[in-house]
PDB file of C-alpha atoms and ligand atoms in Angstrom:
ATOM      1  CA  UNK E 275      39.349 -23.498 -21.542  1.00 58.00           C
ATOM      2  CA  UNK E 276      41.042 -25.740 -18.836  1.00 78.00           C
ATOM      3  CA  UNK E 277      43.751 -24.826 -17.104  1.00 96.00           C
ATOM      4  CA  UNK E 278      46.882 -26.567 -18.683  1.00 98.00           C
ATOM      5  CA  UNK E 279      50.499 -26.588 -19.514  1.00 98.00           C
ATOM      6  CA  UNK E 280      49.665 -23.846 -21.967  1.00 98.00           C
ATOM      7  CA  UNK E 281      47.575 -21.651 -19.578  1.00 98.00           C
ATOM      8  CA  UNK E 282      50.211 -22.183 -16.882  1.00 98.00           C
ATOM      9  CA  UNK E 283      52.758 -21.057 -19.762  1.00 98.00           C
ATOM     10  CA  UNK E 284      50.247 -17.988 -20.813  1.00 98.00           C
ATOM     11  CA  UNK E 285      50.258 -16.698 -16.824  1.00 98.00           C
ATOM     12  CA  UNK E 286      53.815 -16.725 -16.385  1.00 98.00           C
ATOM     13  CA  UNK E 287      54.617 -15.096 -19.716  1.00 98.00           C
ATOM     14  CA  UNK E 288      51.485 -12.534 -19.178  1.00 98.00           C
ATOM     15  CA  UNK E 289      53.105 -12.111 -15.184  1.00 98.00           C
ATOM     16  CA  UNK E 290      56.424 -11.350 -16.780  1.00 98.00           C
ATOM     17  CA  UNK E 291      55.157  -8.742 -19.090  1.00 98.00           C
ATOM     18  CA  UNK E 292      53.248  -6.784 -16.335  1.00 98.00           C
ATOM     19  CA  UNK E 293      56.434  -7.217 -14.274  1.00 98.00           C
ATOM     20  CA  UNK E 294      58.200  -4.869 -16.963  1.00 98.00           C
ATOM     21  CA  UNK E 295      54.960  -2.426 -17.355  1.00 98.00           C
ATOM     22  CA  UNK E 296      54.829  -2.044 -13.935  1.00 98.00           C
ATOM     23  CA  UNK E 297      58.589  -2.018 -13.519  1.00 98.00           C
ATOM     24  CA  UNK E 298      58.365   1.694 -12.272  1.00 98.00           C
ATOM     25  CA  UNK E 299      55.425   1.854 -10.788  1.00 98.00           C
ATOM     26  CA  UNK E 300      56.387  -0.737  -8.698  1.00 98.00           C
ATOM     27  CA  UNK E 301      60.049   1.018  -7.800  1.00 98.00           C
ATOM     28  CA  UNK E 302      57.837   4.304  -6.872  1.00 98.00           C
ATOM     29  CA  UNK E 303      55.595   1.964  -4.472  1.00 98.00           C
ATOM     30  CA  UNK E 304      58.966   0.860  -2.990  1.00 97.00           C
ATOM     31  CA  UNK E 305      60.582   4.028  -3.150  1.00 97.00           C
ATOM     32  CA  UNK E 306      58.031   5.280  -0.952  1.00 98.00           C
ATOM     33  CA  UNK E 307      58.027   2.804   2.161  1.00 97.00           C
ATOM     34  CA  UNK E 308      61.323   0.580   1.326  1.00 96.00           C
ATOM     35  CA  UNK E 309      64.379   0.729  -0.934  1.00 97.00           C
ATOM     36  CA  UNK E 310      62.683   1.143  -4.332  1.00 97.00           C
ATOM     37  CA  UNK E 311      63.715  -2.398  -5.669  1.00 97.00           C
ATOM     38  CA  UNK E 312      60.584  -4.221  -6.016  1.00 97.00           C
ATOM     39  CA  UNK E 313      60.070  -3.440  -9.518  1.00 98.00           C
ATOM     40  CA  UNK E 314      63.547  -4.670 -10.536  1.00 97.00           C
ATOM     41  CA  UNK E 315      63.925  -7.335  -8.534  1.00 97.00           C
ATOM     42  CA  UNK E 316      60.473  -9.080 -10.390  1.00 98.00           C
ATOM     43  CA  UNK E 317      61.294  -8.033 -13.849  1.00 98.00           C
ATOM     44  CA  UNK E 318      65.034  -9.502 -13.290  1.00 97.00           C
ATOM     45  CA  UNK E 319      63.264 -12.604 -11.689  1.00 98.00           C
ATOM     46  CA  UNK E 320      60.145 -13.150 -14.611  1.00 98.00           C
ATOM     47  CA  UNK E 321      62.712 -12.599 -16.998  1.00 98.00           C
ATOM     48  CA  UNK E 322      65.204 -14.989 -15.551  1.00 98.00           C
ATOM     49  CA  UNK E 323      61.688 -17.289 -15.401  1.00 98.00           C
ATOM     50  CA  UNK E 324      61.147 -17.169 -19.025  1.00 98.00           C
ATOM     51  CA  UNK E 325      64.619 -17.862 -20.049  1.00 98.00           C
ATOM     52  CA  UNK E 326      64.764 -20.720 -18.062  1.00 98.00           C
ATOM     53  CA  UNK E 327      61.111 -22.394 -19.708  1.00 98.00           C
ATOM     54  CA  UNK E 328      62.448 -21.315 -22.924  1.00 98.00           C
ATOM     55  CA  UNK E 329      65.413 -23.116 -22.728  1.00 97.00           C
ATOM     56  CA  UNK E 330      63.735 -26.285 -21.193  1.00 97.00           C
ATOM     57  CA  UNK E 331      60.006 -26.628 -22.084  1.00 97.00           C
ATOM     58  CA  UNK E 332      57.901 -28.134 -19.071  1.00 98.00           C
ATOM     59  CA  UNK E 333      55.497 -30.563 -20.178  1.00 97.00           C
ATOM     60  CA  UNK E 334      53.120 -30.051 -17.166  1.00 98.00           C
ATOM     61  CA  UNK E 335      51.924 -27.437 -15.580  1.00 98.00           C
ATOM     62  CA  UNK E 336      53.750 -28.117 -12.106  1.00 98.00           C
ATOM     63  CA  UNK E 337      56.977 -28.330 -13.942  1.00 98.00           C
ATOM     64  CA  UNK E 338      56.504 -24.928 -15.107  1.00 98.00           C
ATOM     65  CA  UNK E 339      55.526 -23.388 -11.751  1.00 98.00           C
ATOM     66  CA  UNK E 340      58.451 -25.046 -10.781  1.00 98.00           C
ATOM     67  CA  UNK E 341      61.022 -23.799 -12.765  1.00 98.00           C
ATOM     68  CA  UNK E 342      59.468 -20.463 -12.231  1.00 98.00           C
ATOM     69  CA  UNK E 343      60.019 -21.261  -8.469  1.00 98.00           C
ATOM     70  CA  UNK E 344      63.645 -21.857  -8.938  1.00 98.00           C
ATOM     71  CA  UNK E 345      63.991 -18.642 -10.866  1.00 97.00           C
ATOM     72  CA  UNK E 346      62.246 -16.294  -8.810  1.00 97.00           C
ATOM     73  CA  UNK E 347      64.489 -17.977  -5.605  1.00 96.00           C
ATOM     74  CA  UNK E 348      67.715 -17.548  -7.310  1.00 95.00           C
ATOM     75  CA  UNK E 349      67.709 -14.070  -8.591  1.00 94.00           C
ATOM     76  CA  UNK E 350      64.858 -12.421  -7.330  1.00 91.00           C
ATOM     77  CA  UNK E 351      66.962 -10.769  -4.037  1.00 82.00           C
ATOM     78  CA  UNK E 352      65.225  -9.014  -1.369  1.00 88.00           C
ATOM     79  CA  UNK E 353      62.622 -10.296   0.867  1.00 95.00           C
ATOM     80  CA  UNK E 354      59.893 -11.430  -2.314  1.00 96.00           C
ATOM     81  CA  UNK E 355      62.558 -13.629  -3.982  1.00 96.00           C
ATOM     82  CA  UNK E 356      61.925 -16.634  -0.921  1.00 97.00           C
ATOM     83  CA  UNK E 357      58.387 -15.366  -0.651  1.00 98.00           C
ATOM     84  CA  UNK E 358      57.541 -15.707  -4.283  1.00 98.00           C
ATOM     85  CA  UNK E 359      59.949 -18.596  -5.128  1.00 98.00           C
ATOM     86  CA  UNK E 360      58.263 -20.945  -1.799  1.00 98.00           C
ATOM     87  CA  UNK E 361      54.745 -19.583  -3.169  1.00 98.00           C
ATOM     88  CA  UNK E 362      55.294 -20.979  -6.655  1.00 98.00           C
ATOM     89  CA  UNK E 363      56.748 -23.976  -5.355  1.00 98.00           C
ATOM     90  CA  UNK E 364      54.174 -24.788  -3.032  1.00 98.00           C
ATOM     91  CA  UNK E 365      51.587 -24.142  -5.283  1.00 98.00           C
ATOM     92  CA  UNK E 366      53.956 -26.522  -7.768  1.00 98.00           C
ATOM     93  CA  UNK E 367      53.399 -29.420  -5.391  1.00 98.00           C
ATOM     94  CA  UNK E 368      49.787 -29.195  -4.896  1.00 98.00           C
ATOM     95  CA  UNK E 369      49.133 -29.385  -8.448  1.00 98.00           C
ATOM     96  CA  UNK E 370      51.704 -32.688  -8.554  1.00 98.00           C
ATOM     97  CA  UNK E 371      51.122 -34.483 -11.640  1.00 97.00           C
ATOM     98  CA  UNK E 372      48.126 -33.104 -12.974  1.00 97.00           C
ATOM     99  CA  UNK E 373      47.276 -32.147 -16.432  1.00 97.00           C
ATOM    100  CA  UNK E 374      44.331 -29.711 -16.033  1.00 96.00           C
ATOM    101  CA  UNK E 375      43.496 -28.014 -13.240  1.00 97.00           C
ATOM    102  CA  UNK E 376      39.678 -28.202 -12.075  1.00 97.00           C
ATOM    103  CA  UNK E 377      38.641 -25.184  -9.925  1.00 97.00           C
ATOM    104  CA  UNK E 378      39.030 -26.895  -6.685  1.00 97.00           C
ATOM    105  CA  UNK E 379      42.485 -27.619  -7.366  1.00 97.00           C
ATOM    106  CA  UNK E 380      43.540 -24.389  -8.467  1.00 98.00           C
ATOM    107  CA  UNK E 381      41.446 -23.424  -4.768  1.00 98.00           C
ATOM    108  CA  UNK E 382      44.185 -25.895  -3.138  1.00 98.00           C
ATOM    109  CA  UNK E 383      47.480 -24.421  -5.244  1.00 98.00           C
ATOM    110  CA  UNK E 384      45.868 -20.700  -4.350  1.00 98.00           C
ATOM    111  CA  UNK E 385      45.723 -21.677  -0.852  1.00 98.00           C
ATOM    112  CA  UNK E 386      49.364 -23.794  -0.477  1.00 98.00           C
ATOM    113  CA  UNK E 387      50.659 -20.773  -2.167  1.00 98.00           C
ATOM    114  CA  UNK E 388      49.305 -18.212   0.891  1.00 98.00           C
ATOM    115  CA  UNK E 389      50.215 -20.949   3.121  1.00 98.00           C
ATOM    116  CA  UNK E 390      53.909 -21.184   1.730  1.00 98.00           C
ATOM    117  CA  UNK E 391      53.525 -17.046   2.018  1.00 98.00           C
ATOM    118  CA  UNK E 392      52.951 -16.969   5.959  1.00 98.00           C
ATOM    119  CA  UNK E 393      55.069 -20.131   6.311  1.00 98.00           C
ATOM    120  CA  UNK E 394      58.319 -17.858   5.132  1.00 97.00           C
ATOM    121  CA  UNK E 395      57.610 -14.366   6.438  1.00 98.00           C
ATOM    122  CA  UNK E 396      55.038 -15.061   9.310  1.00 98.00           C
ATOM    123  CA  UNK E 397      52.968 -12.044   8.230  1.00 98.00           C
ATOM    124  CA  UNK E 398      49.139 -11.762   9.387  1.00 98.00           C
ATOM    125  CA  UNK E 399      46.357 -10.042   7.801  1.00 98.00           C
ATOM    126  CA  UNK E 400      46.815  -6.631   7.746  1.00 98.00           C
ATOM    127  CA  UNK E 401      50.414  -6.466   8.535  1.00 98.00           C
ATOM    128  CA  UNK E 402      50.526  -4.417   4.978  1.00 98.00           C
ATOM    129  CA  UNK E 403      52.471  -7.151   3.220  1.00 98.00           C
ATOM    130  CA  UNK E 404      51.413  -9.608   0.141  1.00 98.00           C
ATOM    131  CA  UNK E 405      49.784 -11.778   2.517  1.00 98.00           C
ATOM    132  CA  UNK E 406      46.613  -8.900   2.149  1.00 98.00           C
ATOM    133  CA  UNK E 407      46.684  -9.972  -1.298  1.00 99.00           C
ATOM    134  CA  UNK E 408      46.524 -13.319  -1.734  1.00 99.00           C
ATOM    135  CA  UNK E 409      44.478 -14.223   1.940  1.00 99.00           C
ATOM    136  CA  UNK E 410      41.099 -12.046   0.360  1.00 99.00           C
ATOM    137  CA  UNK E 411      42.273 -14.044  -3.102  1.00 99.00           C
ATOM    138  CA  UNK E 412      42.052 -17.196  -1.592  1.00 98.00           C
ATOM    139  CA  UNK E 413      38.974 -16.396  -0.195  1.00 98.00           C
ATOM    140  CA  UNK E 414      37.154 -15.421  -3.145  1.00 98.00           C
ATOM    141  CA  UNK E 415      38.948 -18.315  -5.716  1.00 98.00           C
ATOM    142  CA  UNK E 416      37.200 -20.629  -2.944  1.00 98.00           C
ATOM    143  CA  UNK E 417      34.340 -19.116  -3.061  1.00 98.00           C
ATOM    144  CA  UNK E 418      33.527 -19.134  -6.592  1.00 98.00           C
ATOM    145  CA  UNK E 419      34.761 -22.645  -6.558  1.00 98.00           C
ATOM    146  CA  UNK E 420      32.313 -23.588  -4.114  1.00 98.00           C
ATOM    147  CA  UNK E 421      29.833 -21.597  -6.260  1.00 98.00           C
ATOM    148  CA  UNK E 422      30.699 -23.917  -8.719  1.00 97.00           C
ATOM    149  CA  UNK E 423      32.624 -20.960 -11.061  1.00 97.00           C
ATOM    150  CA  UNK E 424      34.016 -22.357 -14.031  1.00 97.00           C
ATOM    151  CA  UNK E 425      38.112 -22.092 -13.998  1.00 97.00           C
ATOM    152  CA  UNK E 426      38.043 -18.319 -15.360  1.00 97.00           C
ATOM    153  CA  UNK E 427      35.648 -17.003 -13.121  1.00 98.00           C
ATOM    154  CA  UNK E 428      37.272 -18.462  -9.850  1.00 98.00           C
ATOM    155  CA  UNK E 429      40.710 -16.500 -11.447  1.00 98.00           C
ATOM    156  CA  UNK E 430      38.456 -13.514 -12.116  1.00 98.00           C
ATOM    157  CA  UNK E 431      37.316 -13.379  -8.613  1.00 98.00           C
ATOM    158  CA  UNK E 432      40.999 -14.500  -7.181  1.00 98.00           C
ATOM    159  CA  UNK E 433      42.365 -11.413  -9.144  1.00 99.00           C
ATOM    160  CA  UNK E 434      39.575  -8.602  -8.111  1.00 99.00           C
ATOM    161  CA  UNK E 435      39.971  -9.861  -4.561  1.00 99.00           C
ATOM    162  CA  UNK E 436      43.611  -9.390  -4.488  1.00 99.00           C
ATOM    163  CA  UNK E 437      43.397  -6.249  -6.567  1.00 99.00           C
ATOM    164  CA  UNK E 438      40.835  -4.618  -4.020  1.00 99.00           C
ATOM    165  CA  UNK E 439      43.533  -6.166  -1.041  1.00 99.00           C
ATOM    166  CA  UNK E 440      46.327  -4.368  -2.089  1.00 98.00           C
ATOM    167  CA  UNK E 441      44.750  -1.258  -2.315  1.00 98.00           C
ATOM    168  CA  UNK E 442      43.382  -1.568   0.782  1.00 98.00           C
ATOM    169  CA  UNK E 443      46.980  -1.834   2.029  1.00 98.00           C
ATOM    170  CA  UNK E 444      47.404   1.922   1.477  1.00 98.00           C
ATOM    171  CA  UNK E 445      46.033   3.058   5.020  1.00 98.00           C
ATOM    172  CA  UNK E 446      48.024   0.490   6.695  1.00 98.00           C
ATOM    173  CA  UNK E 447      50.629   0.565   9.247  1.00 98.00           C
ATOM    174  CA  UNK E 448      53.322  -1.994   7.977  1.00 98.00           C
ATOM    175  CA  UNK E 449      54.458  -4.645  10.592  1.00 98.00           C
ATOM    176  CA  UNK E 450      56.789  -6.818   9.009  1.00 98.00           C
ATOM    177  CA  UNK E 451      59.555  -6.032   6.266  1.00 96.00           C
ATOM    178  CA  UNK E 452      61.328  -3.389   4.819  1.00 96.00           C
ATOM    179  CA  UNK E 453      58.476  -0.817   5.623  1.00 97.00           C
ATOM    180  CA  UNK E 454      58.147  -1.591   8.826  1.00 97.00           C
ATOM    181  CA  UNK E 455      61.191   0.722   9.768  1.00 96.00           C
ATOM    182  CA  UNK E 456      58.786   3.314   8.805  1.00 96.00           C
ATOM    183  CA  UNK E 457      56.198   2.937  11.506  1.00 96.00           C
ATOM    184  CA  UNK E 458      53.373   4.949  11.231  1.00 96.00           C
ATOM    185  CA  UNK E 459      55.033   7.073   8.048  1.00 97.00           C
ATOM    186  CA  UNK E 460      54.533   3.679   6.007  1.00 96.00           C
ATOM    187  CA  UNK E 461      50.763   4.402   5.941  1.00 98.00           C
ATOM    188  CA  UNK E 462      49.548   6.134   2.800  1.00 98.00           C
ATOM    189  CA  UNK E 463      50.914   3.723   0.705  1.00 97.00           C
ATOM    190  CA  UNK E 464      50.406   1.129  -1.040  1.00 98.00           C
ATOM    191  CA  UNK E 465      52.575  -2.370  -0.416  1.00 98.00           C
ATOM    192  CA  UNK E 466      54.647  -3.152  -3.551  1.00 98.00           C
ATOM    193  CA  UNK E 467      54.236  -6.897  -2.985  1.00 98.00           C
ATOM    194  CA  UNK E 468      50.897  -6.569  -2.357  1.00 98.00           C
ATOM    195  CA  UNK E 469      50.260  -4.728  -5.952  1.00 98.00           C
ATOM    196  CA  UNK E 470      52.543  -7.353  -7.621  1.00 98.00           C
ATOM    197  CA  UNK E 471      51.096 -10.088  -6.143  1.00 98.00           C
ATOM    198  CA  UNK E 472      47.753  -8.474  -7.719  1.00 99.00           C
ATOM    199  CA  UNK E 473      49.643  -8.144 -10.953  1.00 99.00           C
ATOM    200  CA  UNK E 474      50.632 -11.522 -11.181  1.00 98.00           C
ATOM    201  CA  UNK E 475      46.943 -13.116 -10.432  1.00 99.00           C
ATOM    202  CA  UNK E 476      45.432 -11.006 -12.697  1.00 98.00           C
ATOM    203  CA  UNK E 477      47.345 -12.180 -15.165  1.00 98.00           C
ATOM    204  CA  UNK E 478      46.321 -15.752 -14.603  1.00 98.00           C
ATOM    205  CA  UNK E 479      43.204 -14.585 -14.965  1.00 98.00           C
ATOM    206  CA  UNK E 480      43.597 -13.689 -18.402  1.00 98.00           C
ATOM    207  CA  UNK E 481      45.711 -15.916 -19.289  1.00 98.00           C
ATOM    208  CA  UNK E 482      42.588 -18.271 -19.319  1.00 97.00           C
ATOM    209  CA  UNK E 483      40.313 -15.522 -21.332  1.00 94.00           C
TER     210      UNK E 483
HETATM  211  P1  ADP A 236      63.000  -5.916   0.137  1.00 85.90           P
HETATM  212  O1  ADP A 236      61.972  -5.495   1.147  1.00 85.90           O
HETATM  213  O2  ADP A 236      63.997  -6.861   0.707  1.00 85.90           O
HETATM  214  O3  ADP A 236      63.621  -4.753  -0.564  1.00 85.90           O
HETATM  215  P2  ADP A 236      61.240  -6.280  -2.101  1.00 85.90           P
HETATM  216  O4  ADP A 236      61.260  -4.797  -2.192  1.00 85.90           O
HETATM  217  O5  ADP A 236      61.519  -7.019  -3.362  1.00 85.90           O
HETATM  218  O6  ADP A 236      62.220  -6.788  -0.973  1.00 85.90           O
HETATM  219  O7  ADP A 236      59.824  -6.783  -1.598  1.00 85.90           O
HETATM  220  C1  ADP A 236      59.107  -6.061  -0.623  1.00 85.90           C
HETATM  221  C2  ADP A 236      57.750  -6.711  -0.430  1.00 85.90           C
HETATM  222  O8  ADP A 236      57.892  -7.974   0.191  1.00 85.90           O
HETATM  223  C3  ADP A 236      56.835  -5.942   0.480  1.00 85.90           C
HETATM  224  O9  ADP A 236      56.131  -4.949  -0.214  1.00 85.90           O
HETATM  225  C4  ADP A 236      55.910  -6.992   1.067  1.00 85.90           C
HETATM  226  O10 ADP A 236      54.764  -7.184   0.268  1.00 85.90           O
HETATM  227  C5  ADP A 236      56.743  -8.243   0.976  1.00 85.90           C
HETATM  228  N1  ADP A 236      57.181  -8.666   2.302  1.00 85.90           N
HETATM  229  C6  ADP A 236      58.220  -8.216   3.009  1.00 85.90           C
HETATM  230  N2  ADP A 236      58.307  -8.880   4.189  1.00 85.90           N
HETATM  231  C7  ADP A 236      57.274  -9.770   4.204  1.00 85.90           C
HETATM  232  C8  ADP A 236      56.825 -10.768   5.138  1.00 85.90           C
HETATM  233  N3  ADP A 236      57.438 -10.984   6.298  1.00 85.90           N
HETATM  234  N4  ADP A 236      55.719 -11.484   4.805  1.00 85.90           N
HETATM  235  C9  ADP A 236      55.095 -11.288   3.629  1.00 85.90           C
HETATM  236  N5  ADP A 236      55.475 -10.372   2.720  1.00 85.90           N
HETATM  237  C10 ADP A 236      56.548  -9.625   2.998  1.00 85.90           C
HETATM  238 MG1   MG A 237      62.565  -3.398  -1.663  1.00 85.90          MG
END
């Protein structure tokens, strides 16, 4: 299938249901090396995301990553509320008007997203943040692009990257945030953004299966 206003509206609504599955799992991850919020603060912000497309349909699917932008900004909280809501938006514009997105533009709204990411909280690789996430994502969505993947397969590999990157978080030392504070007690855990970063692009990923 191509990836259109109704894919973009599957993601979000599949994003916001693993948002309230993971909802504790996600507080435990934050309990652990921050202030155990993480879980709420996305459920409250996917929710507040699907209340605002319900109530005003977007007929493309930048408008919807949009909207979803606003949301996340607005009651998200905490350091992932600007993280998410400038990733969303960024990836918004790099979509602009189109209808369908081909593989190499999802590569480009994958990559604006990261971009928008580092732009915000000026985390590196390995810093044990959400960057560790989407930067292996990005790297395997352009991959399979280049490969010449067809749209679900460059998701596929965008979502096993990120997947394998936050888990690969747990050994780290975190440098920026929250967990930070910890020092060397923050490694041994997983990042919480990190796994709901994972979360959310594995749900695009089946959103288009
Ligand atoms: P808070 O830390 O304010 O309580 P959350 O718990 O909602 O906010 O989100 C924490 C997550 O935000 C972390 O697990 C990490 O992935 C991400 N994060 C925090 N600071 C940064 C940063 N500077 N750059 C990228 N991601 C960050
Ligand atoms: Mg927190």
């Amino acid at each position: 299938m191509g990836l259109d206003t109704k894919w973009t509206l599957k993601w979000l609504e599949l994003s916001a249901e693993a948002m309230k599955e993971n909802r504790s799992r996600l507080i435990d991850l934050d309990r652990a090396i921050g202030d155990s919020d993480h879980g709420e603060n996305m459920d409250r912000g996917f929710q507040a995301a699907m209340a605002k497309l319900a109530d005003a349909p977007p007929e493309t699917p930048a408008a919807a990553l949009k909207m979803t932008a606003m949301a996340l900004m607005s009651s998200v909280g905490g350091a992932a509320g600007p993280l998410y809501g400038t990733a969303f938006l960024r990836a918004s514009t790099a979509i602009g008007d189109a209808a369908d997105v081909e593989p190499s533009l999802l590569v480009d709204a994958l990559e604006a997203a990261l971009g928008g990411i580092v732009a915000r909280g000026k985390a590196e690789p390995g810093d044990k943040t959400m960057v560790d996430a989407w930067t292996p994502a990005v790297e395997a969505a352009r991959k399979a692009a280049d490969d010449g993947g067809l749209p679900e397969e460059v998701l596929r590999a965008a979502a096993d990257a990120a997947a394998a990157g936050a888990e690969a978080t747990e050994p780290l030392v975190a440098r920026k945030g929250r967990a930070s504070y910890l020092g060397e007690r923050s490694a041994g855990h997983r990042d919480p953004g990190a796994e709901s970063s994972a979360l959310i692009l594995r749900a695009a990923a089946e959103a288009a299966l």
